[in-house]
XYZ file of C-alpha atoms in Angstrom:
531
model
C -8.969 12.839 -34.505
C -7.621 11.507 -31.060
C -10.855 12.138 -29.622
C -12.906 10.738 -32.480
C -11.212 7.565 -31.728
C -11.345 7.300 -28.593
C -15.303 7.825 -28.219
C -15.321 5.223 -31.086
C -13.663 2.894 -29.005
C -15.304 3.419 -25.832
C -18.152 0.945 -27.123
C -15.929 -1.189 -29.190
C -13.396 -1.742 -26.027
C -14.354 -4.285 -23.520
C -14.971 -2.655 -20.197
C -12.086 -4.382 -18.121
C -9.247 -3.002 -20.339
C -10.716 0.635 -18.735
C -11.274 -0.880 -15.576
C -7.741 -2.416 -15.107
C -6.385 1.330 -15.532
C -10.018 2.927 -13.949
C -7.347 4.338 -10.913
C -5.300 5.804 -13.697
C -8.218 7.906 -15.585
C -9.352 9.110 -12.290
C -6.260 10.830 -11.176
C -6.478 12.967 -14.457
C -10.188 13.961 -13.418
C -8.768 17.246 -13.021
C -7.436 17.819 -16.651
C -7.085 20.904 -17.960
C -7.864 20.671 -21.514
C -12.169 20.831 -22.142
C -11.466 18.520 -24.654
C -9.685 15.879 -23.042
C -11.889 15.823 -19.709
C -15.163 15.461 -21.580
C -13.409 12.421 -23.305
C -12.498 11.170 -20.146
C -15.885 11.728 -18.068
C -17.528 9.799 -20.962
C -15.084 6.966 -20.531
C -15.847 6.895 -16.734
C -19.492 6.954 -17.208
C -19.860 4.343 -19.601
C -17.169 2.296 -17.160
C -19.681 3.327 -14.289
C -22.774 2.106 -16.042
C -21.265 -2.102 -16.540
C -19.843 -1.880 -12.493
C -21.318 0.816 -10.601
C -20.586 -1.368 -6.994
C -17.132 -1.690 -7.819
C -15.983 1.378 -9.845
C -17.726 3.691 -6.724
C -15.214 2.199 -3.958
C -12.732 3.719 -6.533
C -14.848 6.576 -6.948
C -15.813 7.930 -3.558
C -12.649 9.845 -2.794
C -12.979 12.261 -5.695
C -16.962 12.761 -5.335
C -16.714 13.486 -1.692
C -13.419 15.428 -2.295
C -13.150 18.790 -0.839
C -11.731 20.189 -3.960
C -13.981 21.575 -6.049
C -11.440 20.429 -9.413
C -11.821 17.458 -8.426
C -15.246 16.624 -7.105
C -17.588 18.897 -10.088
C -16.287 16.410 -12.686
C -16.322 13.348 -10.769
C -20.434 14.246 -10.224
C -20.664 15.126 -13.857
C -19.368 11.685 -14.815
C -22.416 9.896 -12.644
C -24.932 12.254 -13.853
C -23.735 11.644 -17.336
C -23.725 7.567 -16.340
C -27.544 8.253 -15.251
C -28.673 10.499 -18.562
C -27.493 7.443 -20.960
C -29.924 5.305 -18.871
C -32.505 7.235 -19.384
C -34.006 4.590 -21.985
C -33.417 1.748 -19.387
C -35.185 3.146 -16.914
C -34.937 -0.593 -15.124
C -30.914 -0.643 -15.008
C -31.145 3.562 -13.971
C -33.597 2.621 -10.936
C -31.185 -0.028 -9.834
C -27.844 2.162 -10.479
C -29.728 5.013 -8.601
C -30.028 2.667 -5.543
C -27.047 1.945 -5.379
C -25.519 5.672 -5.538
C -28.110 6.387 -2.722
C -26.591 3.709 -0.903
C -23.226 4.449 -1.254
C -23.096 8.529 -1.130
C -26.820 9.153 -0.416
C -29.277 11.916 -1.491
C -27.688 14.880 -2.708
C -24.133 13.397 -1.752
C -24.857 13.484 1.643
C -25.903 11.274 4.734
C -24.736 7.736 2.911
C -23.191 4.861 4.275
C -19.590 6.251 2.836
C -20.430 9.461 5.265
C -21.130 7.034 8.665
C -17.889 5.351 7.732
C -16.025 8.145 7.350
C -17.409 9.391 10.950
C -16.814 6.062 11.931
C -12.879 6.465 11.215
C -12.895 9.945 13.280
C -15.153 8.385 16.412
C -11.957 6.920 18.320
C -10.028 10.378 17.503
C -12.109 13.110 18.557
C -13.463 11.631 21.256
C -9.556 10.595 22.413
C -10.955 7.193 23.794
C -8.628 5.428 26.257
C -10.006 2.118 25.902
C -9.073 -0.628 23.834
C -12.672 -1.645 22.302
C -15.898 0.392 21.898
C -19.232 -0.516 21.362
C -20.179 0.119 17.496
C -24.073 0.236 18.490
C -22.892 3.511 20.903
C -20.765 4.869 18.467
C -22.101 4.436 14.945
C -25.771 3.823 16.024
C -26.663 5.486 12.777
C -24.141 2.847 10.224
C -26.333 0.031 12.427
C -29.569 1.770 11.576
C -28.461 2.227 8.094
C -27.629 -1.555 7.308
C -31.078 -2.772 8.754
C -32.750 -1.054 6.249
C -34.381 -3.271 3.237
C -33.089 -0.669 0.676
C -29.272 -1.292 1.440
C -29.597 -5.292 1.049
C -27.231 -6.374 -1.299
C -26.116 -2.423 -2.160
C -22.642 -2.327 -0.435
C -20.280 -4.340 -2.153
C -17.760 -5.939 0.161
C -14.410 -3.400 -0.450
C -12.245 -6.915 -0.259
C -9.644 -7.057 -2.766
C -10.704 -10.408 -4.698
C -14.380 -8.193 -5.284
C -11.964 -4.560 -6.446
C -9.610 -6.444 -8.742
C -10.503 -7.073 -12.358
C -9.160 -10.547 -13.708
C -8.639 -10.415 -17.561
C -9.433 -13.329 -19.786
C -6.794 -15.871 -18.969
C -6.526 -16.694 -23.001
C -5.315 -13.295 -23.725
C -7.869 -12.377 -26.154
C -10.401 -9.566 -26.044
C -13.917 -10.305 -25.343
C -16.621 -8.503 -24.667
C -18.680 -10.877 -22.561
C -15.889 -11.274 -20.022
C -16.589 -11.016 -16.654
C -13.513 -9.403 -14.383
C -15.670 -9.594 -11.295
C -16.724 -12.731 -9.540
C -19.904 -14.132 -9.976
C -20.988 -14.719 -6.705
C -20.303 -11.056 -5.528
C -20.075 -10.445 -1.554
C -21.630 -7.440 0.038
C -21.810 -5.857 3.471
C -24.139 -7.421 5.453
C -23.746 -5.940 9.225
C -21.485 -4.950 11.318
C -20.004 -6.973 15.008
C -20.442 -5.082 17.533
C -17.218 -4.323 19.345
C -14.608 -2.501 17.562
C -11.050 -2.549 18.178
C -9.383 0.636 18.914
C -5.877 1.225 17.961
C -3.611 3.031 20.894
C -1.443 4.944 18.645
C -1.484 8.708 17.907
C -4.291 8.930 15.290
C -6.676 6.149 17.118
C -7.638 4.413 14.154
C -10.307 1.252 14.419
C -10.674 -1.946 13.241
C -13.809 -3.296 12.632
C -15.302 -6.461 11.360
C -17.907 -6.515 8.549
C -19.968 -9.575 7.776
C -20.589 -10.222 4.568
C -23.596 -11.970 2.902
C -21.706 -14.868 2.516
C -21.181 -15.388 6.287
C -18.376 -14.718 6.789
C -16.488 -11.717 8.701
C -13.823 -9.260 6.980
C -11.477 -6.532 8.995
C -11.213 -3.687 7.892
C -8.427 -1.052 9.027
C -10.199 2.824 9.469
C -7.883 5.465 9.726
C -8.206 9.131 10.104
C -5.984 11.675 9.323
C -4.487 10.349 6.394
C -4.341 10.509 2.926
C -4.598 6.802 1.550
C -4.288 7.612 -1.799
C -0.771 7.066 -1.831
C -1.386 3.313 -0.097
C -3.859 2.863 -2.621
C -1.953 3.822 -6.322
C 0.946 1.432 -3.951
C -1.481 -1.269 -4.541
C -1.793 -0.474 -8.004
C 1.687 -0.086 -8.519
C 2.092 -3.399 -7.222
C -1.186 -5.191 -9.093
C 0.623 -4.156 -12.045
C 3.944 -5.724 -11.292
C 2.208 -9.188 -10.151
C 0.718 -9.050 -13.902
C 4.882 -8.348 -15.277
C 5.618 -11.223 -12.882
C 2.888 -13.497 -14.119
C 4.239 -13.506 -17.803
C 7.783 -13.697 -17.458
C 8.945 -17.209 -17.421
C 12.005 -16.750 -14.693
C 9.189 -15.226 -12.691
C 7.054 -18.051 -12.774
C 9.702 -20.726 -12.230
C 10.373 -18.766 -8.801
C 6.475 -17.692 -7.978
C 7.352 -14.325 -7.747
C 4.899 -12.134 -6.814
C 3.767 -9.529 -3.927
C 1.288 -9.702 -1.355
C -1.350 -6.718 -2.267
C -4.241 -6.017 -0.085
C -7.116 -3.658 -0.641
C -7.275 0.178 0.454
C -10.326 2.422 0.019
C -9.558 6.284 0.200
C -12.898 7.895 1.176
C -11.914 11.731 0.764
C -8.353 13.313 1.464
C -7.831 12.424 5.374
C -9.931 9.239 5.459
C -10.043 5.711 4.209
C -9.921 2.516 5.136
C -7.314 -0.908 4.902
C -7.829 -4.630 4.603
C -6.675 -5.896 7.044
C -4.126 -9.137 6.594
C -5.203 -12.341 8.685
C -2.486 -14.275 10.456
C 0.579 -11.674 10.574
C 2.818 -10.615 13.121
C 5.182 -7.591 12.962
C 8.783 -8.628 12.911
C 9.637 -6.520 15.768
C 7.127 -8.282 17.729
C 8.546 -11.636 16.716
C 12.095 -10.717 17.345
C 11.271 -9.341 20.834
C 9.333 -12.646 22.041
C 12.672 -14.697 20.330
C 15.449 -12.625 22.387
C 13.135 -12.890 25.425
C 12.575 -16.765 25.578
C 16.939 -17.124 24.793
C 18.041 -14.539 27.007
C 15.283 -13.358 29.567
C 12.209 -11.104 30.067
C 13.310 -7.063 28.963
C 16.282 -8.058 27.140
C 15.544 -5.914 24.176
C 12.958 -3.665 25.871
C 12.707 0.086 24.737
C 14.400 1.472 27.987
C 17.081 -0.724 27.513
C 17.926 0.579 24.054
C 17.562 3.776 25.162
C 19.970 4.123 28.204
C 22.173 2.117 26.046
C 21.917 4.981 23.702
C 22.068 7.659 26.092
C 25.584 6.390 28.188
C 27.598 4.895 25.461
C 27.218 6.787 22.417
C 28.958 9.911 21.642
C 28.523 12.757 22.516
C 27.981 11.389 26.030
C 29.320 8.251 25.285
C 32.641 6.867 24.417
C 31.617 4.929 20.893
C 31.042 6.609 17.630
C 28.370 5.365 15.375
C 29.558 2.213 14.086
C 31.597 0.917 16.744
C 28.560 1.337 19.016
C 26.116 -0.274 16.231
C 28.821 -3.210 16.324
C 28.282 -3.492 19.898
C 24.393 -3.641 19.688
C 24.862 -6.716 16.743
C 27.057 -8.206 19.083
C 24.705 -8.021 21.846
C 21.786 -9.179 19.730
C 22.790 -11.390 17.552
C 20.569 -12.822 14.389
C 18.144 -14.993 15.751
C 15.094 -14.837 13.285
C 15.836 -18.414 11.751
C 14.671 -19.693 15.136
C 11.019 -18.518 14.285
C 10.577 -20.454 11.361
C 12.229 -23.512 12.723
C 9.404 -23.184 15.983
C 6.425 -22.271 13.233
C 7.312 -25.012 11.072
C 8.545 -28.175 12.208
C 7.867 -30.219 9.466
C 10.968 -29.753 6.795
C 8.990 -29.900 3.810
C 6.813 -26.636 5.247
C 9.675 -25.105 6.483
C 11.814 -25.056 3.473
C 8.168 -23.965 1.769
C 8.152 -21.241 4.475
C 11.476 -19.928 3.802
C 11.689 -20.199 0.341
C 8.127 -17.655 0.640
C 10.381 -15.454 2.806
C 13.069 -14.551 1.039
C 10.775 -14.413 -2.720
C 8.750 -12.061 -0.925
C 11.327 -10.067 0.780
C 13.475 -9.813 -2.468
C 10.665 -8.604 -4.686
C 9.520 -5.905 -1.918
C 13.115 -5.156 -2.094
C 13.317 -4.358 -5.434
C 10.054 -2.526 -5.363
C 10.575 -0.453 -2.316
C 14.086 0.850 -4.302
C 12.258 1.797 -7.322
C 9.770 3.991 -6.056
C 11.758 5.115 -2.842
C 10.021 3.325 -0.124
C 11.107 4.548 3.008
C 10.412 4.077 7.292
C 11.218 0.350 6.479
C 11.303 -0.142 10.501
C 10.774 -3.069 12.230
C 7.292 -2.868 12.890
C 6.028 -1.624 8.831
C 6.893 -5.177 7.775
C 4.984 -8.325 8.535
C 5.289 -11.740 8.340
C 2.393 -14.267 7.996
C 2.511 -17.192 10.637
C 0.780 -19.715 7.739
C 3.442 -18.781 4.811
C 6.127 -16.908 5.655
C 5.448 -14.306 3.418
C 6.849 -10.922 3.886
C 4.322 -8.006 3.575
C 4.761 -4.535 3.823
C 2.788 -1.667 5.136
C 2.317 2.244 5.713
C 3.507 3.478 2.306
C 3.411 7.420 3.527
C 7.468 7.548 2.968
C 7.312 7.199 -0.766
C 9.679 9.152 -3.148
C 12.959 9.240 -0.885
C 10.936 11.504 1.561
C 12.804 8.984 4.034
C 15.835 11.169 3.203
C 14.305 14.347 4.135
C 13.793 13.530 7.924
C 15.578 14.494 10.585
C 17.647 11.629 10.710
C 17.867 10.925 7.266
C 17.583 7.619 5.613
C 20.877 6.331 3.730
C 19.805 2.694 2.878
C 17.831 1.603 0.259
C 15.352 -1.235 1.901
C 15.479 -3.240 5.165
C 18.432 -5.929 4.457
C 19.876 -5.751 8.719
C 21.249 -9.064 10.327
C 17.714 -10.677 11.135
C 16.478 -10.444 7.643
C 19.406 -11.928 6.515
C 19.029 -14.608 9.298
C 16.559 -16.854 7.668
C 17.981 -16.995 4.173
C 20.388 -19.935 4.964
C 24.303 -20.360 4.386
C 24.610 -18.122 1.415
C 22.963 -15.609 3.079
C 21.538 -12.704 0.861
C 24.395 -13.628 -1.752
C 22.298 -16.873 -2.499
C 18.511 -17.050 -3.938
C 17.703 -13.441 -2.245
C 20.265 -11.833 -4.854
C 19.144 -13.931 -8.372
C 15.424 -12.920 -7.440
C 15.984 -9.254 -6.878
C 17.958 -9.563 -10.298
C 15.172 -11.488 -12.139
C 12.765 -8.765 -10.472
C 14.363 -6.081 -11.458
C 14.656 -7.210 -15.070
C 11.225 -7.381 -15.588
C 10.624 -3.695 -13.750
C 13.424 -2.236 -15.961
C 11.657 -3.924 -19.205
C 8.786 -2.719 -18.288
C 9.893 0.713 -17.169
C 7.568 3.130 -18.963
C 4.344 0.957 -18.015
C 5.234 1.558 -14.580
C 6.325 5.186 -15.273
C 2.770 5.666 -16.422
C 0.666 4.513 -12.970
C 3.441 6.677 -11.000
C 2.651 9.754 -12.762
C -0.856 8.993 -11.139
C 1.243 11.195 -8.367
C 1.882 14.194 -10.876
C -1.678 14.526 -12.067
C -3.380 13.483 -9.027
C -1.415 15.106 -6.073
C -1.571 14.583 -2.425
C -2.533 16.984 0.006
C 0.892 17.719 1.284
C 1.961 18.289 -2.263
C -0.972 20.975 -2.190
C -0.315 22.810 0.070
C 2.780 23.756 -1.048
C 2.640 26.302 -4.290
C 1.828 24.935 -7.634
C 5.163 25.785 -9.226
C 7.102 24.102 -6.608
C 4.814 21.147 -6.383
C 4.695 20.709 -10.416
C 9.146 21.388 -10.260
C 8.976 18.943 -6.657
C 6.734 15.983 -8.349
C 8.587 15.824 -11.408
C 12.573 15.483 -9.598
C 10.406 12.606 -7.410
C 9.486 10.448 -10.949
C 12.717 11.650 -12.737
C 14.447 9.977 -9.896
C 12.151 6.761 -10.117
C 13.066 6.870 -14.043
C 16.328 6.602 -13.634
C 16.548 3.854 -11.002
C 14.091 2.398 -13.689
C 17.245 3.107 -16.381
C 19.829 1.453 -14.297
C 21.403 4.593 -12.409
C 22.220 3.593 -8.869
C 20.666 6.709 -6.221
C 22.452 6.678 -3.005
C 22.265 9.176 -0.142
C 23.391 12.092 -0.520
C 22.799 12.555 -4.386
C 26.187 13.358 -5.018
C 27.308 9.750 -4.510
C 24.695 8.363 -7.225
C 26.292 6.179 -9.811
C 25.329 8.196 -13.015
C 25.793 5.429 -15.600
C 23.354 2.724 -16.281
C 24.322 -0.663 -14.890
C 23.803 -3.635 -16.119
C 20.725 -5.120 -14.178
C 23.259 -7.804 -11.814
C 25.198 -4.772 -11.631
C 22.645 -2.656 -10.498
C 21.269 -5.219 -7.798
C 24.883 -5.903 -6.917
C 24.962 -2.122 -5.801
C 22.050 -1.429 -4.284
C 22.089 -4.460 -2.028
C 25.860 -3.325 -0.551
C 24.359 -0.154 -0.127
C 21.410 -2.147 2.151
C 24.041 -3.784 4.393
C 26.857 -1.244 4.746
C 27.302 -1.290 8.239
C 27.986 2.694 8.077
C 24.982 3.159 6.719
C 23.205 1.109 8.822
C 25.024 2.796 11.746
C 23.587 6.219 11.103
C 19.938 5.098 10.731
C 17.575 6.566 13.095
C 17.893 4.552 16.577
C 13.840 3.624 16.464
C 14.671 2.178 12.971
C 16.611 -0.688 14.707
C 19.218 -1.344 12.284
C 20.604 -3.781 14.458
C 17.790 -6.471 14.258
C-alpha cells in the first residue's frame, strides 16, 4: 500500500519537494529491497525528466561510480527517464543532448570525463609550477566546448543554479519554478589554471559562463567529496530551520554554504569563495607588521617546541601553551579595525563574525567536525563572515588521530579577540543557544540527511568489512543523536555528561570544553591552539 501511494503521488507532488531531498533518495540508490528501489528509480526519473541540467550535477557521481550497486540503478533511472519520453520525442531529443553532453555516448568520453582528467592533470604529472596552460593540458575540454552541440548544455555547477527555492508563500504548487529563470551555463574555459602546491595538486580554474561572467571552481583529486557535499546539505537544511524561527531571524542567523560537485569516488570539484583569506594567513601578516618579519614563522614554533617542551624541555603542556599565549597575544580585533574603518561597517563586520562563527560552532559540535586548524576557516574581507572548509574530519574521526582532538570547535584567544568586552560570554553564547534550539527541535529532520552516511557510505567506510562498517556508522549517528538529545560528548567518552541538558546548559558545557586551556594545551602543535 506504501508503494501504491507513493507512485500515486509521484505525479500529484510538485517536483521541488523531491528535489529539495533529490541528495537524500540518491544515497539509498543502493537499496536492498526490489520493491523499494523500483519505487525509488521511478521517483528519480520522473525528477530527471522536469531538471535533467540540474539533477545530473547531483547525479554524475553514482552513474560514473565504480561500484557496480551503485552505478546499474543510477543508469536504469535515466533509461527509465528516456522510455517515458518516448511520446515526446521533442523533450527526449533535447534530454538526450544533454546526457551526451554531460556523460557522453555510452557513458564515456563526456565533458564530466575531461573534468575529471582535468582534476588528475596537476597530480600525475607532479607539476612544479604554479599555473599551467589549460589549452596544453585539457586540449580535448577546449575542443569539447567549441562544439555547437554543447551550447547551452552544461549548466553552470554554481550554487544559486543547484539549489531549489520553494514557494516563499508556503503553499504547494505545481507550476513553481525552484530554478532561476535566466539559467547560466558553461561557456569556455580561461586559459591559465592555477595549480595548488599542496600534496594532492589540486587546480583551480575559471569557467565563463554565458552570462559573462567568470566562476572558480576548486578540482581536487584524490578525494571523496561526498562527505563536503551531504555537509552542504546538512547545512542548506539548517539555513531553512534558521529562516523560520523568529529568534533566528531577529539575529540573521544563517551559514555560508557553497557548492560541491562529486564526480565519482576520488574526484569532484568546489566553488570556490571570492574575497576570503585564511585566518592563519591574517594572523601571521598582523603579528608581523606589530612585532617584525618571522615572528610567528613555522621554524620558530618549531624550535620553540623542540627546546622547551618536555621531554627535552623544561615545561609541561600547559605551562608551555601559557607561554606561547603570552608570547602571542590576541590580536585579531586589529584586522577588522584596519578592514573597516568606518564604525557603522565595522560593528556590521563584527556582528557577521561572531553570528557566523557561533552557528558553525554549534554545527561543527553536532556532527563532530574536526581539523578546525587555522587555515580550514576563512574569513571574507567584504563581511566578516566566518566560513569553513575541508569537512573530511566528520564524526569525531578528529579523536582518532594521532594526537587526538579533545575540543569541540575552534574557540582559542584570537577567535575570541574580535567579539568585544564580553568576550564569548556575550552575543557569541545567546546565538549558539538560539542555534542549538532550533537543531535540537529539529533533531530527527537532521537525523534523516545524516543517515545519508549509513546508506550511502564513503570509500573508507568500504573498505573496511560490512559488519564493522554497518556496527562503525551507526555508533557515528548514535553519537550525533545524542548531542542532538542534549548529552554533552567530551574526549575520552568516559567523561560524557550522560543526562540531557537543558539547551543553555548544554551550550554552557560545550563552550568550557572549547576554551579549557588543558585541552587546548594537548592539541596537536600544527593545530595552533594558541592563536
Amino acid at each position: 500500500q506504501l508503494h501504491q501511494a507513493l507512485q500515486k503521488m509521484k505525479s500529484n507532488v510538485p517536483s521541488y519537494t523531491w528535489l529539495s531531498v533529490f541528495s537524500q533518495l540518491i544515497s539509498r540508490i543502493c537499496h536492498t529491497d526490489p520493491d523499494v528501489l523500483s519505487c525509488l528509480i521511478s521517483i528519480i526519473a520522473s525528477v530527471f525528466i522536469k531538471h535533467p541540467a540540474e539533477c545530473l550535477w547531483q547525479m554524475v557521481a553514482v552513474v560514473r561510480s565504480n561500484q557496480p550497486p551503485r552505478r546499474k540503478p543510477a543508469r536504469e533511472a535515466l533509461t527509465m527517464a528516456l522510455n517515458q519520453l518516448k511520446n515526446d520525442q521533442n523533450l527526449r531529443s533535447k534530454v538526450e543532448d544533454i546526457l551526451k553532453a554531460y556523460i557522453g555516448q555510452d557513458h564515456r568520453h563526456g565533458f564530466v570525463d575531461e573534468l575529471v582528467k582535468l582534476c588528475n592533470v596537476a597530480w600525475k604529472k607532479d607539476l612544479k609550477s604554479k599555473t599551467m596552460n589549460i589549452q596544453q593540458e585539457g586540449v580535448n575540454l577546449i575542443r569539447m566546448m567549441k562544439s555547437p552541440q554543447m551550447k547551452n548544455k552544461i549548466l553552470m555547477p554554481e550554487q544559486a543554479m543547484l539549489i531549489p527555492v520553494l514557494p516563499c508563500d508556503g503553499r504547494a504548487s505545481m507550476s513553481h519554478n525552484p530554478y532561476p529563470e535566466n539559467s547560466v551555463f558553461v561557456k569556455d574555459f580561461e586559459e591559465q589554471v592555477e595549480v595548488m602546491q599542496s600534496v594532492q595538486k589540486p587546480v583551480v580554474v575559471r569557467i565563463l559562463g554565458s552570462d559573462g561572467k567568470g566562476y572558480r571552481f576548486l578540482c581536487k583529486p584524490n578525494d571523496d567529496l561526498r562527505k563536503d557535499s551531504r555537509m552542504m546539505d546538512f547545512n542548506t537544511m539548517i539555513n531553512r530551520l534558521l529562516l523560520n524561527d523568529s529568534d533566528s531571524r531577529k539575529r540573521n542567523l544563517c551559514i555560508r554554504t557553497f557548492a560541491v560537485v562529486p564526480l565519482n569516488e576520488t574526484n569532484g570539484i568546489i566553488q570556490w569563495v571570492n574575497n576570503t583569506n585564511v585566518i592563519r594567513g591574517i594572523l601571521n601578516a598582523l603579528y608581523e607588521s606589530e612585532f617584525g618579519k618571522d615572528y610567528h614563522s613555522t621554524k620558530k614554533i618549531s624550535d620553540m617546541y623542540s627546546k622547551r617542551l618536555k621531554p627535552k624541555g623544561d615545561l609541561h603542556e600547559i605551562d608551555f601553551y601559557r607561554l606561547l599565549t603570552n608570547k602571542y597575544p590576541p590580536i585579531f580585533h586589529k584586522w577588522f579595525l584596519n578592514n573597516f574603518r568606518d564604525p557603522a561597517t565595522w560593528v556590521l563586520a563584527r556582528n557577521a563574525f561572531v553570528r557566523s562563527t557561533a552557528v558553525w560552532s554549534m554545527v561543527g559540535y553536532v556532527i563532530g567536525l574536526g581539523d578546525r586548524h587555522a587555515e580550514n576557516i576563512l574569513i571574507e574581507s567584504t563581511s566578516g563572515d566566518c566560513i569553513h572548509v575541508d569537512f573530511a574530519c566528520i564524526f569525531n574521526k578528529g579523536e582518532t588521530l594521532q594526537v587526538p582532538e579533545r575540543v569541540p570547535f575552534r574557540l582559542t584567544p584570537n577567535m575570541i579577540d574580535p567579539m568585544g568586552v564580553c568576550g564569548y560570554k556575550g552575543a557569541f553564547t545567546s546565538m549558539c543557544t538560539v542555534t542549538m534550539r532550533i537543531l535540537r527541535d529539529n533533531w530527527d529532520s537532521l537525523m534523516n540527511v545524516l543517515e545519508t552516511f549509513a546508506h550511502d557510505p564513503l570509500v573508507e567506510w568500504i573498505k573496511k568489512d560490512s559488519d564493522r562498517h554497518q556496527s562503525e556508522s551507526t555508533q557515528k549517528l548514535g553519537k550525533c543523536e545524542r548531542r542532538l538529545r542534549g548529552e554533552v560528548t567530551r574526549f575520552p567518552d568516559r567523561r560524557d555528561i550522560r543526562q540531557l541538558l537543558s539547551v543553555s546548559g548544554q551550550v554552557r558545557a560545550v563552550i568550557a570544553e572549547a576554551v579549557d586551556p588543558e585541552n587546548l594545551s594537548q592539541m596537536y602543535k600544527w593545530w595552533i591552539p594558541w592563536l
